Amino acid sequence: MFEIIKSGGWMMLPIVLCSIGAMGIIAERFWSLRRKKIIPPELVAQVWRLSREKKLDDATLRQLRNSSPLGCILAAGLANSHHGRKFMKECIEETGRRVVHDLERFLNTLGTIAAVSPLLGLLGTVFGMIDIFASLLQHGAGNPAVLAGGISVALITTASGLTVAIPSLVFHRYFERLVDEYVVTMEEEALKLVDMLHEDRTS
């Protein structure tokens, strides 16, 4: 493997760095975007129970806010529930935008790696072909094996760039879809809590 990387020339360095960055981001996002961490099960029911028991004090809201992204959204709504349903929903939406921004952390970088890696590979191949033709001008094409070997070396960067770009693109799309699903679910859960609180107050 090291020999292949070495034979690809200096353009392999940024491609290798892109692969390391992509693997790090993918591993981090898999860990950070676990469903039970983003949307803890039964959280809305627990909050509803605490609200009915009048136990939602500042300390409890602070703990809820720091517990999970969904908890942060619910805490924002609960902290402003006394201002009415409309203002409560506005606070939830504003906090939700900040939460989404956090959930999408590093995804832009991963998408950039997916777009740039094949271009780096192509650039490396172009440089390699330039070297091959420069060598042909100086020494001629007396040995086809040398020419074929030079072309194969030049194409290594293209293959490497695509090897990095394809999984990066796949995981970028996967994480974007996952975040979208989480956003819809959190919105539904937050609105459910809003409805429960205000129905209870009007009953």
C-alpha positions as a printed NumPy array, in Angstrom:
array([[  0.   ,   0.   ,   0.   ],
       [  2.778,   2.415,   0.907],
       [  4.491,   1.705,  -2.424],
       [  1.297,   2.571,  -4.302],
       [  0.937,   5.818,  -2.369],
       [  4.596,   6.625,  -2.956],
       [  4.363,   5.922,  -6.681],
       [  1.422,   8.328,  -7.009],
       [  3.703,  11.306,  -6.411],
       [  3.342,  14.365,  -4.241],
       [ -0.351,  14.843,  -5.113],
       [ -1.078,  11.765,  -3.017],
       [ -0.345,  13.781,   0.121],
       [ -3.485,  15.973,   0.02 ],
       [ -5.541,  12.943,  -1.025],
       [ -4.283,  10.968,   1.973],
       [ -5.003,  13.949,   4.244],
       [ -8.531,  14.128,   2.817],
       [ -9.037,  10.424,   3.514],
       [ -7.885,  10.838,   7.122],
       [-10.17 ,  13.845,   7.588],
       [-13.137,  12.031,   6.04 ],
       [-12.661,   8.952,   8.238],
       [-12.406,  11.137,  11.337],
       [-15.575,  13.064,  10.495],
       [-17.529,   9.911,   9.651],
       [-16.537,   8.235,  12.915],
       [-17.321,  11.375,  14.945],
       [-20.715,  11.864,  13.3  ],
       [-21.694,   8.228,  13.835],
       [-20.921,   8.681,  17.528],
       [-22.56 ,  12.101,  17.897],
       [-25.699,  11.386,  15.857],
       [-26.87 ,   8.319,  17.782],
       [-30.645,   8.449,  18.027],
       [-30.83 ,   7.807,  21.777],
       [-28.422,  10.704,  22.311],
       [-30.336,  13.141,  20.091],
       [-33.892,  12.04 ,  20.899],
       [-33.954,  10.174,  24.218],
       [-36.96 ,   7.831,  24.385],
       [-39.845,   8.859,  26.619],
       [-38.331,  12.304,  27.249],
       [-41.548,  14.151,  26.422],
       [-43.499,  11.868,  28.764],
       [-40.995,  12.519,  31.554],
       [-41.171,  16.276,  31.032],
       [-44.952,  16.143,  30.953],
       [-44.979,  14.232,  34.229],
       [-42.641,  16.763,  35.853],
       [-44.853,  19.582,  34.603],
       [-47.965,  17.993,  36.095],
       [-46.136,  17.555,  39.395],
       [-44.912,  21.195,  39.331],
       [-41.267,  20.127,  39.46 ],
       [-39.96 ,  22.103,  36.474],
       [-37.776,  24.554,  38.359],
       [-34.716,  26.357,  36.988],
       [-32.332,  23.556,  37.977],
       [-34.486,  20.943,  36.244],
       [-34.741,  23.067,  33.086],
       [-30.98 ,  23.58 ,  33.094],
       [-30.419,  19.846,  33.382],
       [-32.957,  19.211,  30.613],
       [-31.286,  21.809,  28.381],
       [-27.909,  20.105,  28.731],
       [-29.18 ,  16.545,  28.423],
       [-29.771,  16.302,  24.658],
       [-30.7  ,  18.353,  21.571],
       [-34.373,  17.475,  22.074],
       [-34.071,  18.422,  25.726],
       [-32.585,  21.767,  24.727],
       [-35.562,  22.476,  22.466],
       [-38.105,  21.413,  25.077],
       [-36.405,  23.486,  27.767],
       [-36.551,  26.573,  25.545],
       [-40.283,  26.145,  25.129],
       [-40.942,  25.376,  28.785],
       [-38.925,  28.379,  29.97 ],
       [-41.255,  30.633,  27.987],
       [-44.498,  28.717,  28.372],
       [-46.005,  31.459,  30.541],
       [-45.861,  33.883,  27.589],
       [-48.424,  31.901,  25.642],
       [-48.559,  29.226,  22.988],
       [-47.385,  31.406,  20.083],
       [-44.303,  32.747,  21.833],
       [-43.498,  29.273,  23.126],
       [-43.514,  27.889,  19.585],
       [-41.334,  30.766,  18.355],
       [-38.743,  30.007,  21.054],
       [-38.801,  26.341,  20.121],
       [-38.242,  27.177,  16.447],
       [-35.384,  29.571,  17.22 ],
       [-33.65 ,  27.035,  19.455],
       [-34.324,  24.34 ,  16.876],
       [-32.354,  26.275,  14.257],
       [-29.346,  26.4  ,  16.578],
       [-29.679,  22.701,  17.324],
       [-29.809,  21.851,  13.621],
       [-26.647,  23.876,  13.076],
       [-24.908,  21.781,  15.731],
       [-26.211,  18.52 ,  14.256],
       [-24.818,  19.495,  10.848],
       [-21.338,  20.15 ,  12.26 ],
       [-18.531,  18.952,   9.951],
       [-20.985,  17.854,   7.229],
       [-19.996,  20.785,   5.036],
       [-16.358,  19.748,   5.396],
       [-17.231,  16.155,   4.486],
       [-19.109,  17.357,   1.414],
       [-16.121,  19.489,   0.416],
       [-13.82 ,  16.473,   0.713],
       [-16.206,  14.45 ,  -1.461],
       [-16.121,  17.176,  -4.137],
       [-12.411,  18.011,  -4.001],
       [-10.866,  14.521,  -3.784],
       [-11.575,  13.437,  -7.387],
       [-10.341,  16.808,  -8.636],
       [ -7.088,  16.329,  -6.731],
       [ -6.788,  12.872,  -8.249],
       [ -7.397,  14.247, -11.728],
       [ -4.855,  16.994, -11.168],
       [ -2.286,  14.409, -10.086],
       [ -2.981,  12.407, -13.212],
       [ -2.557,  15.489, -15.417],
       [  0.792,  16.246, -13.793],
       [  1.799,  12.62 , -14.275],
       [  0.869,  12.677, -17.961],
       [  2.819,  15.902, -18.42 ],
       [  5.891,  14.177, -16.973],
       [  5.371,  11.177, -19.257],
       [  5.146,  13.278, -22.41 ],
       [  8.113,  15.35 , -21.325],
       [ 10.076,  12.11 , -20.954],
       [  8.915,  10.974, -24.401],
       [ 10.189,  14.177, -25.954],
       [ 13.605,  13.614, -24.41 ],
       [ 14.05 ,   9.858, -24.778],
       [ 11.504,   8.784, -27.373],
       [  9.028,   5.894, -27.146],
       [ 11.49 ,   3.081, -27.586],
       [ 10.158,   1.052, -24.66 ],
       [  6.343,   0.698, -24.565],
       [  6.534,  -1.019, -21.157],
       [  8.027,   2.112, -19.627],
       [  5.266,   4.218, -21.19 ],
       [  2.535,   1.886, -19.92 ],
       [  4.093,   1.869, -16.461],
       [  4.227,   5.649, -16.4  ],
       [  0.569,   5.918, -17.372],
       [ -0.477,   3.436, -14.68 ],
       [  1.427,   5.454, -12.081],
       [ -0.259,   8.647, -13.281],
       [ -3.698,   7.062, -12.941],
       [ -3.06 ,   6.059,  -9.331],
       [ -4.013,   9.535,  -8.116],
       [ -7.324,   9.445,  -9.976],
       [ -8.173,   6.056,  -8.5  ],
       [ -7.14 ,   7.246,  -5.039],
       [ -9.195,  10.427,  -5.313],
       [-12.29 ,   8.463,  -6.31 ],
       [-11.679,   5.965,  -3.507],
       [-11.838,   8.836,  -1.021],
       [-14.659,  10.746,  -2.715],
       [-17.21 ,   7.948,  -3.17 ],
       [-17.609,   6.911,   0.502],
       [-17.352,  10.558,   1.582],
       [-20.276,  11.453,  -0.686],
       [-22.312,   8.439,   0.433],
       [-21.88 ,   9.233,   4.133],
       [-22.446,  12.954,   3.562],
       [-25.828,  12.21 ,   2.004],
       [-26.613,   9.667,   4.732],
       [-25.869,  12.076,   7.582],
       [-27.826,  14.879,   5.911],
       [-30.835,  12.594,   5.622],
       [-30.402,  11.466,   9.228],
       [-30.329,  15.06 ,  10.481],
       [-33.474,  15.859,   8.477],
       [-35.272,  12.913,  10.084],
       [-34.159,  14.009,  13.544],
       [-35.354,  17.563,  12.91 ],
       [-38.824,  16.38 ,  11.878],
       [-39.069,  14.079,  14.894],
       [-37.9  ,  16.751,  17.35 ],
       [-40.382,  19.233,  15.904],
       [-43.199,  16.718,  16.317],
       [-42.175,  15.943,  19.901],
       [-41.891,  19.619,  20.842],
       [-45.269,  20.495,  19.337],
       [-46.775,  17.504,  21.129],
       [-45.543,  18.925,  24.429],
       [-46.894,  22.389,  23.573],
       [-50.318,  20.936,  22.84 ],
       [-50.295,  18.849,  26.018],
       [-49.361,  21.811,  28.207],
       [-51.936,  24.187,  26.783],
       [-54.72 ,  21.629,  26.68 ],
       [-54.029,  20.942,  30.332],
       [-54.214,  24.655,  31.179],
       [-57.45 ,  25.193,  29.298],
       [-59.164,  22.072,  30.641]])
